[in-house]
């Protein structure tokens, strides 16, 4: 985050993040300003000033003259240092996904920012915003992204052919659905990229990529989750077709915990994906497809799919090795890689 001049003081930010980590370690027993200063290599006055900054950011920190500082609660913000604390606690300190986390209170679109920085960042870099002003969905649609949601994009650089990019969307769907189920939300995947709960959309995934000749340079996996978004504020048509995790659970979700667990799931699925397409162990993708099928509510449905040049209808019979949906139409079998899918029965 920037200061008044828009510049980021890396040293100060580093010290403040260090302070947050120590306060987490000492959650059960207060720690004195002196000890904090020693651990961080700064004066007590500097500790005090950082504590005040953290309070301004929404941290609640108790201070008692004799015992010292104690972290009471953290702000409901997807701050990198808070995600890092949770990733470390969950044993994912060295995970590829989330190796770098770029955080913004507000962005036009995390996918656009991720694409802009993609050439210069590591595989697995994450861009997160608390809200987006020009969030994008598939087929050029606008994606409403107010505060309370989880709007993030992951830069991926697997050494795969551009035509395998759609499989990354399947991979992300598996990771999101599993994470929601960990939170007791009965999520299902609607081909190709929607996550539904009780028939209503709670998450959308937008994969975009840049390729050179036959090689993908990078893909940007954009994930938009209506976590604690107020469904009463949805536009009329979305009120019937969309929901939020909060509305389904009847209480808000801990967005930090959810996001950390999602990054870990994505990391696991990405490792499997790379095993299949980079190491050539194609069976690893078969296992992923089986999981996708078991998480999906599309197979067995009668669907109508609007593609770029035509519309088809028929029964969704399965998903093939390339990640294409197999549709049994009156005119024969169709394999569909991309399109807008509506359940007709
Ligand atoms: C869809 O279902 O149409 C896909 C929606 C994808 C929305 C996410 S939110 C984070 C990322 N940034 C964007 O502008 N879009 C994706």
Short mmCIF file of C-alpha atoms in Angstrom, two decimals, residues 113-248:
data_model
loop_
_atom_site.label_atom_id
_atom_site.label_comp_id
_atom_site.label_asym_id
_atom_site.label_seq_id
_atom_site.Cartn_x
_atom_site.Cartn_y
_atom_site.Cartn_z
CA UNK A 113 -3.43 -5.95 -13.49
CA UNK A 114 -2.29 -9.58 -13.48
CA UNK A 115 -1.86 -9.48 -17.27
CA UNK A 116 0.11 -6.25 -17.06
CA UNK A 117 2.61 -7.66 -14.54
CA UNK A 118 2.59 -11.26 -15.82
CA UNK A 119 5.80 -11.06 -17.91
CA UNK A 120 7.79 -9.91 -14.87
CA UNK A 121 6.46 -12.08 -12.05
CA UNK A 122 6.81 -15.68 -10.93
CA UNK A 123 4.49 -18.54 -11.77
CA UNK A 124 1.80 -18.55 -9.05
CA UNK A 125 1.73 -14.80 -8.36
CA UNK A 126 -1.63 -13.64 -7.03
CA UNK A 127 -3.35 -10.27 -7.51
CA UNK A 128 -6.16 -9.46 -5.07
CA UNK A 129 -8.49 -6.46 -4.81
CA UNK A 130 -11.13 -5.66 -2.20
CA UNK A 131 -13.31 -4.27 -4.97
CA UNK A 132 -13.18 -3.91 -8.76
CA UNK A 133 -14.59 -1.02 -10.73
CA UNK A 134 -14.42 -2.76 -14.12
CA UNK A 135 -14.62 -6.43 -13.19
CA UNK A 136 -14.98 -8.59 -16.29
CA UNK A 137 -16.88 -11.79 -16.83
CA UNK A 138 -16.92 -14.16 -19.79
CA UNK A 139 -18.11 -13.00 -23.21
CA UNK A 140 -17.30 -9.38 -22.37
CA UNK A 141 -19.93 -9.19 -19.63
CA UNK A 142 -19.50 -6.87 -16.66
CA UNK A 143 -18.80 -8.57 -13.32
CA UNK A 144 -20.14 -6.81 -10.24
CA UNK A 145 -17.36 -6.74 -7.63
CA UNK A 146 -18.27 -4.80 -4.48
CA UNK A 147 -16.49 -5.08 -1.12
CA UNK A 148 -17.09 -8.33 0.71
CA UNK A 149 -16.31 -10.57 -2.27
CA UNK A 150 -13.10 -12.36 -3.13
CA UNK A 151 -11.75 -11.02 -6.41
CA UNK A 152 -8.42 -12.48 -7.36
CA UNK A 153 -6.30 -13.48 -10.33
CA UNK A 154 -3.43 -15.95 -10.48
CA UNK A 155 -0.62 -15.70 -13.02
CA UNK A 156 0.27 -19.19 -14.22
CA UNK A 157 3.19 -20.15 -16.44
CA UNK A 158 2.90 -23.87 -17.13
CA UNK A 159 4.84 -25.11 -20.14
CA UNK A 160 1.78 -26.21 -22.10
CA UNK A 161 0.24 -25.68 -25.50
CA UNK A 162 -2.29 -22.81 -25.80
CA UNK A 163 -5.10 -25.30 -26.56
CA UNK A 164 -4.68 -26.79 -23.07
CA UNK A 165 -5.59 -23.47 -21.41
CA UNK A 166 -9.28 -24.41 -20.98
CA UNK A 167 -8.15 -27.24 -18.71
CA UNK A 168 -6.86 -24.66 -16.26
CA UNK A 169 -10.47 -23.49 -15.86
CA UNK A 170 -11.53 -27.04 -15.01
CA UNK A 171 -8.67 -27.24 -12.53
CA UNK A 172 -9.75 -23.98 -10.86
CA UNK A 173 -13.37 -25.18 -10.68
CA UNK A 174 -12.26 -28.29 -8.79
CA UNK A 175 -10.21 -26.21 -6.34
CA UNK A 176 -13.03 -23.70 -5.68
CA UNK A 177 -15.71 -26.39 -5.27
CA UNK A 178 -13.57 -28.42 -2.85
CA UNK A 179 -12.72 -25.34 -0.79
CA UNK A 180 -16.39 -24.37 -0.52
CA UNK A 181 -17.27 -27.90 0.56
CA UNK A 182 -14.64 -27.62 3.32
CA UNK A 183 -16.76 -24.70 4.54
CA UNK A 184 -19.96 -26.80 4.43
CA UNK A 185 -21.20 -25.16 1.25
CA UNK A 186 -22.56 -27.80 -1.16
CA UNK A 187 -20.84 -26.35 -4.23
CA UNK A 188 -21.20 -27.91 -7.68
CA UNK A 189 -19.53 -27.07 -10.97
CA UNK A 190 -21.61 -26.02 -13.95
CA UNK A 191 -19.65 -26.49 -17.16
CA UNK A 192 -17.43 -24.79 -18.02
CA UNK A 193 -16.69 -22.34 -15.26
CA UNK A 194 -19.52 -21.56 -12.88
CA UNK A 195 -19.72 -22.70 -9.30
CA UNK A 196 -23.30 -23.16 -8.16
CA UNK A 197 -24.83 -23.63 -4.73
CA UNK A 198 -28.38 -24.94 -4.66
CA UNK A 199 -28.66 -24.07 -8.35
CA UNK A 200 -27.48 -20.46 -7.95
CA UNK A 201 -24.16 -19.03 -9.13
CA UNK A 202 -21.72 -18.13 -6.36
CA UNK A 203 -18.47 -17.93 -8.34
CA UNK A 204 -17.26 -17.35 -11.88
CA UNK A 205 -13.88 -18.12 -13.41
CA UNK A 206 -12.32 -16.25 -16.32
CA UNK A 207 -9.15 -17.68 -17.85
CA UNK A 208 -7.23 -15.47 -20.25
CA UNK A 209 -3.87 -16.18 -21.84
CA UNK A 210 -1.07 -14.91 -23.95
CA UNK A 211 0.75 -17.24 -26.29
CA UNK A 212 3.61 -17.07 -28.72
CA UNK A 213 3.64 -19.58 -31.60
CA UNK A 214 2.77 -22.96 -30.02
CA UNK A 215 3.68 -22.11 -26.46
CA UNK A 216 1.62 -20.44 -23.78
CA UNK A 217 3.53 -17.51 -22.28
CA UNK A 218 1.21 -17.16 -19.34
CA UNK A 219 -2.38 -17.64 -18.33
CA UNK A 220 -4.33 -15.46 -15.94
CA UNK A 221 -6.89 -17.32 -13.91
CA UNK A 222 -9.49 -14.86 -12.63
CA UNK A 223 -11.71 -16.07 -9.82
CA UNK A 224 -14.67 -14.04 -8.57
CA UNK A 225 -16.49 -15.28 -5.47
CA UNK A 226 -19.56 -13.69 -3.93
CA UNK A 227 -18.34 -14.41 -0.43
CA UNK A 228 -19.95 -11.90 1.94
CA UNK A 229 -21.66 -9.83 -0.73
CA UNK A 230 -25.15 -8.62 0.20
CA UNK A 231 -27.51 -10.43 -2.18
CA UNK A 232 -30.21 -7.80 -1.52
CA UNK A 233 -28.02 -5.41 -3.51
CA UNK A 234 -27.84 -7.74 -6.53
CA UNK A 235 -29.61 -6.48 -9.68
CA UNK A 236 -33.10 -7.99 -10.09
CA UNK A 237 -32.13 -10.72 -12.58
CA UNK A 238 -29.15 -11.79 -10.44
CA UNK A 239 -31.37 -12.13 -7.36
CA UNK A 240 -32.92 -15.27 -8.85
CA UNK A 241 -29.82 -16.74 -10.47
CA UNK A 242 -27.00 -15.81 -8.06
CA UNK A 243 -26.18 -16.18 -4.39
CA UNK A 244 -23.35 -15.58 -1.93
CA UNK A 245 -21.57 -17.86 0.52
CA UNK A 246 -22.89 -15.67 3.34
CA UNK A 247 -26.50 -16.04 2.13
CA UNK A 248 -26.14 -19.83 1.87
#
